[in-house]
Short mmCIF file of N, CA and C in Angstrom, two decimals:
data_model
loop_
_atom_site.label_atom_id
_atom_site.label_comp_id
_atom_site.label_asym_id
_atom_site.label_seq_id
_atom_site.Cartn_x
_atom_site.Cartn_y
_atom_site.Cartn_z
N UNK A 1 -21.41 -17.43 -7.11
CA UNK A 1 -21.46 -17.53 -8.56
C UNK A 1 -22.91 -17.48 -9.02
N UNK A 2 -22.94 -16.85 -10.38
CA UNK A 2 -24.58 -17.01 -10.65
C UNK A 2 -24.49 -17.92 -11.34
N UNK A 3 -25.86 -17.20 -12.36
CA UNK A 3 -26.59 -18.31 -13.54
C UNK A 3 -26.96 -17.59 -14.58
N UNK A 4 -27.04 -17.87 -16.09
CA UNK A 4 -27.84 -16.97 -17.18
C UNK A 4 -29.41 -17.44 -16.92
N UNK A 5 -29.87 -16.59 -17.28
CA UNK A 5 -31.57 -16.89 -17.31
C UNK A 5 -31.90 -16.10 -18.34
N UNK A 6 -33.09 -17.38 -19.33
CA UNK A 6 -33.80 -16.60 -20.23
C UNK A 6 -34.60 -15.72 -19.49
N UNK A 7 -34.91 -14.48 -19.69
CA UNK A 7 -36.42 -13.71 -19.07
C UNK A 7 -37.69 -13.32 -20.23
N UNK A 8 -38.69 -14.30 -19.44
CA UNK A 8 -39.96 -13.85 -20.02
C UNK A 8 -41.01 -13.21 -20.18
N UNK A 9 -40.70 -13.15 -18.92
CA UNK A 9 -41.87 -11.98 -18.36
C UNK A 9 -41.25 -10.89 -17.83
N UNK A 10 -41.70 -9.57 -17.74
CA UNK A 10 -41.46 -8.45 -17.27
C UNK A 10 -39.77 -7.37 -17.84
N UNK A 11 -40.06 -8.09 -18.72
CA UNK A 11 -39.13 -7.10 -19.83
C UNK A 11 -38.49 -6.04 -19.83
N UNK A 12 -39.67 -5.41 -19.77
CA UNK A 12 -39.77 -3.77 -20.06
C UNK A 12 -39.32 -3.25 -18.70
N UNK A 13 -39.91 -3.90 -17.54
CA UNK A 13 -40.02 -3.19 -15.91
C UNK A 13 -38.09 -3.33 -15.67
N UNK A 14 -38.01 -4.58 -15.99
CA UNK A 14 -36.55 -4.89 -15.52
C UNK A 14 -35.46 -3.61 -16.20
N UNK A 15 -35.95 -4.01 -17.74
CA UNK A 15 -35.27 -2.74 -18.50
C UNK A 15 -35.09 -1.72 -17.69
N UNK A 16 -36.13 -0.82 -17.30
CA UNK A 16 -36.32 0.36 -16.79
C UNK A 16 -35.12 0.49 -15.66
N UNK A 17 -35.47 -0.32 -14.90
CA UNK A 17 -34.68 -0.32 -13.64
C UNK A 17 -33.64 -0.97 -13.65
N UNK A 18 -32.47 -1.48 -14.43
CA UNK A 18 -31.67 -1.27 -14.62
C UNK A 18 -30.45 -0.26 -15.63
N UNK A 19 -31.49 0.04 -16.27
CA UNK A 19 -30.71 1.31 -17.53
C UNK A 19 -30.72 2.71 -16.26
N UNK A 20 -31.72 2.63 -15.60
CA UNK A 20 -32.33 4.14 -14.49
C UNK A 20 -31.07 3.58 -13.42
N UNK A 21 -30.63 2.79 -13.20
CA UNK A 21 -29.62 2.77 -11.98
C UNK A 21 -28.52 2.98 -12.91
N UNK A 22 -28.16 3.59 -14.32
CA UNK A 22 -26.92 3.67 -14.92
C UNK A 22 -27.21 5.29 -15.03
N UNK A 23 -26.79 6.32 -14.55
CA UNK A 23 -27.49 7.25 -15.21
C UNK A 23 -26.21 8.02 -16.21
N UNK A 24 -24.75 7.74 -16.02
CA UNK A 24 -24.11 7.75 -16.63
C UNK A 24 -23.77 7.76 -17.72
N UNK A 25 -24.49 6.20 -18.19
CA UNK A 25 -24.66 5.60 -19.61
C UNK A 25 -26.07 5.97 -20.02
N UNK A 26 -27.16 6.22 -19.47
CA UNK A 26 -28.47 6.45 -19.81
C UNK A 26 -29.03 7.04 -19.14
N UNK A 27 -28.59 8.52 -19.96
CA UNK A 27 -29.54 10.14 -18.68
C UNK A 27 -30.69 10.19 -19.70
N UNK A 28 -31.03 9.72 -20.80
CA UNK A 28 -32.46 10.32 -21.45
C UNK A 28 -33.60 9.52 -21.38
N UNK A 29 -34.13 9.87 -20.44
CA UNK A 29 -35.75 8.98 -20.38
C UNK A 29 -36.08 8.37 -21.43
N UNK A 30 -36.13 9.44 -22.64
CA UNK A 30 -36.80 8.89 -23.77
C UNK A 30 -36.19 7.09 -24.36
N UNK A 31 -34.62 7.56 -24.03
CA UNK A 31 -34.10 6.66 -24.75
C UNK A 31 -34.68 5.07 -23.97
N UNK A 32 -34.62 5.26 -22.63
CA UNK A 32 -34.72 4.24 -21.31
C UNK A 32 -36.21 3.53 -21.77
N UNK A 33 -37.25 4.46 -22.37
CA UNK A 33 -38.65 4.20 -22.25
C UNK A 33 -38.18 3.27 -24.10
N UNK A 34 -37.69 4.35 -24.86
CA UNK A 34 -38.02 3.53 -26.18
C UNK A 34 -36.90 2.09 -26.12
N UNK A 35 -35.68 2.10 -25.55
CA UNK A 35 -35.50 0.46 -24.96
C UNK A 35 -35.97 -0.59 -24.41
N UNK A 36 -36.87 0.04 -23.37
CA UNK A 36 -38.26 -1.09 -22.70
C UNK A 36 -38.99 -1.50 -23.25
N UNK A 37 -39.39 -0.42 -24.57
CA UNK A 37 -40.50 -0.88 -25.29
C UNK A 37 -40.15 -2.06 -26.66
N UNK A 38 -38.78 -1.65 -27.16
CA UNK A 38 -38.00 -2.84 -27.64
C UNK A 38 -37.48 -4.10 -27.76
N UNK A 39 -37.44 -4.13 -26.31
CA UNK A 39 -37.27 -5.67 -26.12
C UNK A 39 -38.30 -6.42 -25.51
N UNK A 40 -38.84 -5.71 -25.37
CA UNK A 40 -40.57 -7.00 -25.36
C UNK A 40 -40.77 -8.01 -25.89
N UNK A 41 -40.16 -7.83 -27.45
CA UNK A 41 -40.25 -8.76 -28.31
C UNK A 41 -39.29 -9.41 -29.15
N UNK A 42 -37.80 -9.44 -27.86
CA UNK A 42 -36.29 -9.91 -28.36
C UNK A 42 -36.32 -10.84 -27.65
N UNK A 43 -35.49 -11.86 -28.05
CA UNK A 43 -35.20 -12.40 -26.35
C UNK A 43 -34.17 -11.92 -25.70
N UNK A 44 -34.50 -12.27 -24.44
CA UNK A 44 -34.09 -11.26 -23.22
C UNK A 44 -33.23 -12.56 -22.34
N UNK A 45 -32.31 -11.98 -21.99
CA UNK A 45 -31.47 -12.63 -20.79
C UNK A 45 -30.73 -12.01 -20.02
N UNK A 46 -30.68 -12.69 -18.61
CA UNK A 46 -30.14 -12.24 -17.34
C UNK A 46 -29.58 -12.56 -17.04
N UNK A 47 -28.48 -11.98 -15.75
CA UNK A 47 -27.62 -13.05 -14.97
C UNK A 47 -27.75 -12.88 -13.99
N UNK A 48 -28.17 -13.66 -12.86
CA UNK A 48 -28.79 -13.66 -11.70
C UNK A 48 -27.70 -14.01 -10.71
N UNK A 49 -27.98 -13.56 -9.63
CA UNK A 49 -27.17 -13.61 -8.43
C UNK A 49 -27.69 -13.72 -7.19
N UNK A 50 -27.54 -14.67 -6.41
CA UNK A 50 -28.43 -14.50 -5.00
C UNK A 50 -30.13 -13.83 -5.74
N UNK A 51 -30.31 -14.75 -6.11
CA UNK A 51 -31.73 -14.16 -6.87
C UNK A 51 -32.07 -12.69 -7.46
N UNK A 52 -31.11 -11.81 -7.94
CA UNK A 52 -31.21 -10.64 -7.71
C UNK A 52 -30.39 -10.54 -9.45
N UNK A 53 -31.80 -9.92 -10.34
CA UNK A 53 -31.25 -10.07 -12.14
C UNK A 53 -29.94 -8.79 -11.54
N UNK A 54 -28.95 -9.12 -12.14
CA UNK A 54 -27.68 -8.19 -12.06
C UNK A 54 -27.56 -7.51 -13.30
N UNK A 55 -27.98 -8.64 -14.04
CA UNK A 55 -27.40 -7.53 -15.76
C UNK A 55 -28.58 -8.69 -16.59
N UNK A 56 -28.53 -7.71 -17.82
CA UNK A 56 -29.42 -7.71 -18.79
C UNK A 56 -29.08 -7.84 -20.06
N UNK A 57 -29.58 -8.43 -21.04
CA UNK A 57 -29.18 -8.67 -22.35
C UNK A 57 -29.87 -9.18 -22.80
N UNK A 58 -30.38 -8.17 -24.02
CA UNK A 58 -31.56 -8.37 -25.61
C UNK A 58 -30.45 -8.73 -26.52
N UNK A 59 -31.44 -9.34 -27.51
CA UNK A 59 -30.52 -9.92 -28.49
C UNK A 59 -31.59 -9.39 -29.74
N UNK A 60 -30.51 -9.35 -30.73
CA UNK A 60 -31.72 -8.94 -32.49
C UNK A 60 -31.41 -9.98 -33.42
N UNK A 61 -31.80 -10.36 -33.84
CA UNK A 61 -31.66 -11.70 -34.87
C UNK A 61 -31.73 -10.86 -36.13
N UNK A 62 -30.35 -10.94 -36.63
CA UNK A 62 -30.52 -10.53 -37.81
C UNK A 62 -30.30 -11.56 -38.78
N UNK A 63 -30.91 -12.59 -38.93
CA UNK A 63 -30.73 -13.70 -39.45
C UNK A 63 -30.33 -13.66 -41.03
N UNK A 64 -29.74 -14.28 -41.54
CA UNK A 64 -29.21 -15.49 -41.36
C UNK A 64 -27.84 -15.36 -40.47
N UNK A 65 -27.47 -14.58 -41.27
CA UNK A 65 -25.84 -14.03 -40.63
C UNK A 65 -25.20 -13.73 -39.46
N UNK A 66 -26.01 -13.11 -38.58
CA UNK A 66 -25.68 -12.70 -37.52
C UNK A 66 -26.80 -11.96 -36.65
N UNK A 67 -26.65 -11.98 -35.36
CA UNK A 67 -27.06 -11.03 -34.19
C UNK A 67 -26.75 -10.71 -33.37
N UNK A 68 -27.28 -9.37 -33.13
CA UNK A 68 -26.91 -7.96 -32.86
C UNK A 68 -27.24 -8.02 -31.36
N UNK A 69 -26.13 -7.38 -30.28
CA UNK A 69 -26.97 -7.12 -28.94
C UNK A 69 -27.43 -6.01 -29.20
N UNK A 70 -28.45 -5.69 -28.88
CA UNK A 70 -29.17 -4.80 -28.95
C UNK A 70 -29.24 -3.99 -27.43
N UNK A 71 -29.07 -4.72 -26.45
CA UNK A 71 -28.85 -3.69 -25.57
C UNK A 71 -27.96 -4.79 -24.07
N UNK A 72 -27.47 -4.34 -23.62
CA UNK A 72 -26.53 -5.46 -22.01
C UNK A 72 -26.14 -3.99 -21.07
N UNK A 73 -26.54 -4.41 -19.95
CA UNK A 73 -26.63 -3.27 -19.17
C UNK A 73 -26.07 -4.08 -17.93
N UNK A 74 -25.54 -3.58 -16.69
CA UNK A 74 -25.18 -4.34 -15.62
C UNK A 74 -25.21 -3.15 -14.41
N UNK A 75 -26.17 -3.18 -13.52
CA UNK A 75 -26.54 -2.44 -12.05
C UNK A 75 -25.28 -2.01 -11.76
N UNK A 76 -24.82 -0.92 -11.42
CA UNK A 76 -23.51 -0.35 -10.95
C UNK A 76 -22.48 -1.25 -9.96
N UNK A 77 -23.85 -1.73 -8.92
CA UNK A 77 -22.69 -2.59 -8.11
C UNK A 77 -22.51 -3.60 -8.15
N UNK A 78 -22.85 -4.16 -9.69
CA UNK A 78 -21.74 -5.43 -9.69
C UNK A 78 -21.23 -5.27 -11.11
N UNK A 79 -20.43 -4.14 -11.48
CA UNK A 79 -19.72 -4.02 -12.50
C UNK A 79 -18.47 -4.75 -11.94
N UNK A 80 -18.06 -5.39 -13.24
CA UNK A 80 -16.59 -5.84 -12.69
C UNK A 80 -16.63 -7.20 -12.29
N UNK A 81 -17.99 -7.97 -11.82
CA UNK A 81 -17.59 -9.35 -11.54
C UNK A 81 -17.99 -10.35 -12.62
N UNK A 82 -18.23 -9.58 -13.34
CA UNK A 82 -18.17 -11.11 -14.47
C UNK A 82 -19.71 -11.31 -15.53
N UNK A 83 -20.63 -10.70 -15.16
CA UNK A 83 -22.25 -10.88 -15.44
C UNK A 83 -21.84 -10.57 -16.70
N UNK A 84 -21.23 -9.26 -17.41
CA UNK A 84 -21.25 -9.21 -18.90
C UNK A 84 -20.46 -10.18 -19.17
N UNK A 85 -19.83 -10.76 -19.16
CA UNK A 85 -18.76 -11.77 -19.50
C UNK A 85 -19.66 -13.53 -19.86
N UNK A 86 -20.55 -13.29 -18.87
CA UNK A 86 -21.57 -14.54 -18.62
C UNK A 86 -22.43 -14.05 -20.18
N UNK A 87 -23.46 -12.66 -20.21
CA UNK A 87 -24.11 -12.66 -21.34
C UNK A 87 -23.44 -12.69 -22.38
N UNK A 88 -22.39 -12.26 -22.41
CA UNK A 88 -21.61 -12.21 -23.89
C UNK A 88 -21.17 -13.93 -24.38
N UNK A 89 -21.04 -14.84 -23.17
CA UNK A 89 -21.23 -16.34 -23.40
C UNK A 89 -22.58 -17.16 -24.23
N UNK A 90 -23.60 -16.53 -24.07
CA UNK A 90 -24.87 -16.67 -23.69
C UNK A 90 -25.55 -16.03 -25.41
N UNK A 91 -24.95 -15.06 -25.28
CA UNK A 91 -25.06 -14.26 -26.68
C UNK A 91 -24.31 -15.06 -27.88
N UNK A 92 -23.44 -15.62 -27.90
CA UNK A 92 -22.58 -16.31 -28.39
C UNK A 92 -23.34 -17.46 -28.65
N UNK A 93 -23.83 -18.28 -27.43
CA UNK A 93 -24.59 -19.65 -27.84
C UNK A 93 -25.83 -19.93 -28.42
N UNK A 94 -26.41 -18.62 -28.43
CA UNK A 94 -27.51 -17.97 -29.03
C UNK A 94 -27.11 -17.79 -30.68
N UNK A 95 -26.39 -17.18 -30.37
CA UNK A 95 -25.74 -17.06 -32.26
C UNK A 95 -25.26 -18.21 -32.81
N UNK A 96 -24.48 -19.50 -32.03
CA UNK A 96 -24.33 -20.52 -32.61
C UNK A 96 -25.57 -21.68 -33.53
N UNK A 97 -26.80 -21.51 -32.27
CA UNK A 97 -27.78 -22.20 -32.32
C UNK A 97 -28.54 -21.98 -33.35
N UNK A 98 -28.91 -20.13 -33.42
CA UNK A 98 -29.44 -20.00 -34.76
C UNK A 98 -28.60 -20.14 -36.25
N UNK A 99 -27.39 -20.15 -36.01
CA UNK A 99 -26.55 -20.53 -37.32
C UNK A 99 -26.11 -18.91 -37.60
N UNK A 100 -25.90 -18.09 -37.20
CA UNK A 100 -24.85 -16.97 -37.21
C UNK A 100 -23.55 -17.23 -36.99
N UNK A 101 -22.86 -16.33 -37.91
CA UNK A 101 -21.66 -16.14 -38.22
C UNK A 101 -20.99 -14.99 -37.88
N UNK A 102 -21.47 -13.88 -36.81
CA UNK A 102 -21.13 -13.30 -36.72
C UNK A 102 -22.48 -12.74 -35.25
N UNK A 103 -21.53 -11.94 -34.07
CA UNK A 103 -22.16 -11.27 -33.53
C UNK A 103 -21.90 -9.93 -33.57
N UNK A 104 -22.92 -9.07 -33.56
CA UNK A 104 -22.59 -7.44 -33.17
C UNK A 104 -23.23 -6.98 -32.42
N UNK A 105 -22.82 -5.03 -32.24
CA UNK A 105 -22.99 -4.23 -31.35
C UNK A 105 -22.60 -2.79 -31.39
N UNK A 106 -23.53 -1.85 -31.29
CA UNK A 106 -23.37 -0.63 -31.69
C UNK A 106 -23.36 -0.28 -30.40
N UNK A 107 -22.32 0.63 -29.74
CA UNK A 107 -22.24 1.47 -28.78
C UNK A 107 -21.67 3.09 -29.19
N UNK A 108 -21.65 3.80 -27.71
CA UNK A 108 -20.92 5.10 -28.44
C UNK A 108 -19.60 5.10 -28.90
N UNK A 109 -19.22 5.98 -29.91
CA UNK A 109 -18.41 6.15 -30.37
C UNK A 109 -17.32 7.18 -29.65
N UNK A 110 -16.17 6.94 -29.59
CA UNK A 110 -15.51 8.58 -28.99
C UNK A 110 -15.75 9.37 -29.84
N UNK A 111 -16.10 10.88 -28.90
CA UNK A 111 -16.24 11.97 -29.23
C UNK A 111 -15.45 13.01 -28.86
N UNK A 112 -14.31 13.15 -28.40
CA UNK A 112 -13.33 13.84 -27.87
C UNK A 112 -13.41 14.47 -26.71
N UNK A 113 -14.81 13.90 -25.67
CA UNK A 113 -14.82 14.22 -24.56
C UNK A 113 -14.50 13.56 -23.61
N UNK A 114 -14.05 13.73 -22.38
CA UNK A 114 -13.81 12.96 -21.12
C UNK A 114 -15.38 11.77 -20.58
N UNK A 115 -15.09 11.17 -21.18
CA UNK A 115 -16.08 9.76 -20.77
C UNK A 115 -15.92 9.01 -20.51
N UNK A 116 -14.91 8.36 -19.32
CA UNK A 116 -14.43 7.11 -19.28
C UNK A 116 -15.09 5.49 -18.79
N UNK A 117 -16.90 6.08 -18.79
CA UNK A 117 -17.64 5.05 -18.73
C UNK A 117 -17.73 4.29 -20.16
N UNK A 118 -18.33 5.19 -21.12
CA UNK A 118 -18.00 4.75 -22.52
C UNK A 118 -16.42 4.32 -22.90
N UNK A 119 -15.35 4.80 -22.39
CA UNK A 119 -13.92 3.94 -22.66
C UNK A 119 -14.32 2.41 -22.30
N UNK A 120 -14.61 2.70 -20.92
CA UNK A 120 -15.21 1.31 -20.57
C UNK A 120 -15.46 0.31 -21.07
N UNK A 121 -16.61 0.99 -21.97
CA UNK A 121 -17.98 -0.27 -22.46
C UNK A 121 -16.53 -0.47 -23.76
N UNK A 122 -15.97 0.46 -24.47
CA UNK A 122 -15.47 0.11 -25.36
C UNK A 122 -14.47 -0.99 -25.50
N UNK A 123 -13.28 -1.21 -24.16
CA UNK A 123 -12.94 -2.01 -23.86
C UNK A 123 -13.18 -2.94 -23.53
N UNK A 124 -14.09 -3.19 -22.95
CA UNK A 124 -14.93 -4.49 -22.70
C UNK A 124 -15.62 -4.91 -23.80
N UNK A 125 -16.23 -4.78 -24.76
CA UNK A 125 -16.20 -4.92 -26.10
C UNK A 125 -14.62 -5.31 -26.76
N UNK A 126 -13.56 -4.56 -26.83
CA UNK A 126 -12.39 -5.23 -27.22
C UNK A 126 -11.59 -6.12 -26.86
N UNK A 127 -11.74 -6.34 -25.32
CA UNK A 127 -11.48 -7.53 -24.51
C UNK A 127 -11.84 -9.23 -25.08
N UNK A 128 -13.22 -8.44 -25.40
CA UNK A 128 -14.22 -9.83 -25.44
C UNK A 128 -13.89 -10.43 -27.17
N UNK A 129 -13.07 -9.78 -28.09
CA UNK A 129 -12.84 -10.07 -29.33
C UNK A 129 -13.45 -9.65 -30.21
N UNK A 130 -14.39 -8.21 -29.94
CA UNK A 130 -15.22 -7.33 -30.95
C UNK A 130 -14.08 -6.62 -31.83
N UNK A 131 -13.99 -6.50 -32.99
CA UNK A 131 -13.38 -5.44 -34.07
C UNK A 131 -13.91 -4.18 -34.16
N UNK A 132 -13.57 -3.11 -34.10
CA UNK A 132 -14.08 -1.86 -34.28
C UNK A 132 -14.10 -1.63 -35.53
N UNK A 133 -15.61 -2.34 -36.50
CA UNK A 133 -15.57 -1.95 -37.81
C UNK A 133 -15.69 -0.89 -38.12
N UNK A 134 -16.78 0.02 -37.59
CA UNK A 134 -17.20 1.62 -38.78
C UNK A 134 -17.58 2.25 -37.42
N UNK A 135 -17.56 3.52 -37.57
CA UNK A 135 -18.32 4.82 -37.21
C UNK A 135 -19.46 5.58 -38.01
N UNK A 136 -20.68 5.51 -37.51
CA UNK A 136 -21.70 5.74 -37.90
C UNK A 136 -22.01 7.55 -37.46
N UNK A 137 -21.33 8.22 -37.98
CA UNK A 137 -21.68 9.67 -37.29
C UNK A 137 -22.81 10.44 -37.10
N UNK A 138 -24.13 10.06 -37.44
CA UNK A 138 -25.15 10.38 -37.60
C UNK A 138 -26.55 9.27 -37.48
N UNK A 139 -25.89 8.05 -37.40
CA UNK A 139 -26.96 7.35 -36.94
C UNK A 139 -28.14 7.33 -36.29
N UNK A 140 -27.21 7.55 -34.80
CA UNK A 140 -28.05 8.28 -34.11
C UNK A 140 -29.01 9.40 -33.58
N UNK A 141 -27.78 10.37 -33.73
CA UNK A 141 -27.95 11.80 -33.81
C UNK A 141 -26.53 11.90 -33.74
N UNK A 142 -26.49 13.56 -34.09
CA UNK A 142 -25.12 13.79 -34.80
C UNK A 142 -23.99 13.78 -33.20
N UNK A 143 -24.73 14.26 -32.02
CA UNK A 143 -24.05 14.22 -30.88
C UNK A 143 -23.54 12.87 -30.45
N UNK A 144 -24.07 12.09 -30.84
CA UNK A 144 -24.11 10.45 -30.69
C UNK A 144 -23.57 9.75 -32.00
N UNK A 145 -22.06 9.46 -32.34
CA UNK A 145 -21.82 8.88 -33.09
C UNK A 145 -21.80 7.49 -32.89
N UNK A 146 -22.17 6.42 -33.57
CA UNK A 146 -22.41 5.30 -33.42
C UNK A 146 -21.47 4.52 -33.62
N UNK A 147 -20.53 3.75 -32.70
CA UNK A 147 -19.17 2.69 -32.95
C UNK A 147 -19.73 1.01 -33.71
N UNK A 148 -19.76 1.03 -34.36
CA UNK A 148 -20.19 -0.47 -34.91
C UNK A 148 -19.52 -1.61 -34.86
N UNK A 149 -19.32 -2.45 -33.92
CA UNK A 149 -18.39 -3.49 -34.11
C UNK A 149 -18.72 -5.00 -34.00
N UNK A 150 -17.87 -5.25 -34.72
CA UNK A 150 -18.49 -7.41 -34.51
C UNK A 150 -17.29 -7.85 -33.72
N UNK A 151 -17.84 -9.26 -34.01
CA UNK A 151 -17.06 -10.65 -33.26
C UNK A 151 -17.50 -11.63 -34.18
N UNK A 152 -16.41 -12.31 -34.84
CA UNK A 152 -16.70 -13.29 -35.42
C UNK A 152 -17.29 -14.76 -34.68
N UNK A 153 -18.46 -15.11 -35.11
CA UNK A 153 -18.12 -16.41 -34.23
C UNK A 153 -17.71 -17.84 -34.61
N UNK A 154 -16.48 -18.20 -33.90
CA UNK A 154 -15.61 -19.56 -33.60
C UNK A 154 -16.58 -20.65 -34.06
N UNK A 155 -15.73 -21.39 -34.93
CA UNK A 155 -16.46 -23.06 -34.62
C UNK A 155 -17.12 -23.39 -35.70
N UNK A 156 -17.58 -24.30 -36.06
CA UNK A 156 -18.32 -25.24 -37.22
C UNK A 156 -19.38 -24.09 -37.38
N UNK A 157 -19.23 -23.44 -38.69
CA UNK A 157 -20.25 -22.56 -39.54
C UNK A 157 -20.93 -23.72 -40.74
N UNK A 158 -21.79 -23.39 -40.93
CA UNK A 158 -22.86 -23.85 -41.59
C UNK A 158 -22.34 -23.49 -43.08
N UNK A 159 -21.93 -24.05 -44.16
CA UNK A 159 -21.16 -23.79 -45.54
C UNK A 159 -22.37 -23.30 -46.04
N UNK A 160 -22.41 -22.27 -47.10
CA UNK A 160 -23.49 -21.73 -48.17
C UNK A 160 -22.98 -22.26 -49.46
N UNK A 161 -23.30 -22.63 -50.73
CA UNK A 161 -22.31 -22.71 -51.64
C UNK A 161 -23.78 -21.86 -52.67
N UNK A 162 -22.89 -21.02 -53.71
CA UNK A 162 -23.32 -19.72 -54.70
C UNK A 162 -23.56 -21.15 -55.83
N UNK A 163 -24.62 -20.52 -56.62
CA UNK A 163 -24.98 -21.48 -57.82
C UNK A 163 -24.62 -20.45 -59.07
#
């Protein structure tokens, strides 16, 4: 069994080398380099195993309301045992603490091609209690439509009251 770990140092390196062991989900350098350079300044968490970071997860504070993963990645060979399941815990207690009401996450969208890594991520996203709010068709780029979805989060919210 592992552990979550905040990560402080070495950000960017970890980034690299785990998005580069996905090449599936992330064949464009560019994209791999402008993600490393992104979360430098998110916080960053891991889930460690036999000392060895397995998976990864930035977070975006979009405060007050909610935050955004911004990116969770997991090394090929340990898809399946549980590490996203751990950050998406982790992400969650993160959003409680700052007083969000909501977590999200933009992944790909279907595009009517055979991708069943992206089915994947999508299900695992719907598993975990994300809603598939909007499709962003151009967000990205037009080849890359953007799936937008939340998760409400559970439990004693912080009341606003309108004057």
């Amino acid at each position: 069994m592992g552990r979550t770990v905040e990560i402080l140092t070495g950000k960017a390196e970890l980034c690299r080398a785990i998005m580069g062991s996905l090449p599936d989900w992330f064949s464009e350098p560019e994209v791999i380099e402008a993600s490393a350079a992104a979360l430098e300044d998110l916080p960053v968490f891991g889930y460690v195993e036999a000392d060895v970071v397995t998976a990864l997860m930035a977070l975006k504070p979009h405060l007050p309301g909610a935050v955004e993963i911004a990116l969770i990645a997991t090394r090929p060979e340990y898809h399946g045992r549980g590490a996203g399941r751990h950050l998406l815990d982790e992400a969650e207690r993160f959003g409680h603490q700052s007083g969000a009401r909501l977590l999200t996450v933009k992944t790909l969208a279907p595009r009517g091609l055979d991708e069943p890594q992206f089915e994947a991520t999508r299900r695992f996203y719907d598993r975990n209690g994300f809603v598939r709010a909007e499709v962003f068709a151009t967000l990205w780029h037009e080849d890359h439509p953007c799936l937008f979805m939340v998760k409400p989060l559970a439990g004693e919210q912080r009341s606003e009251t309108a004057l």
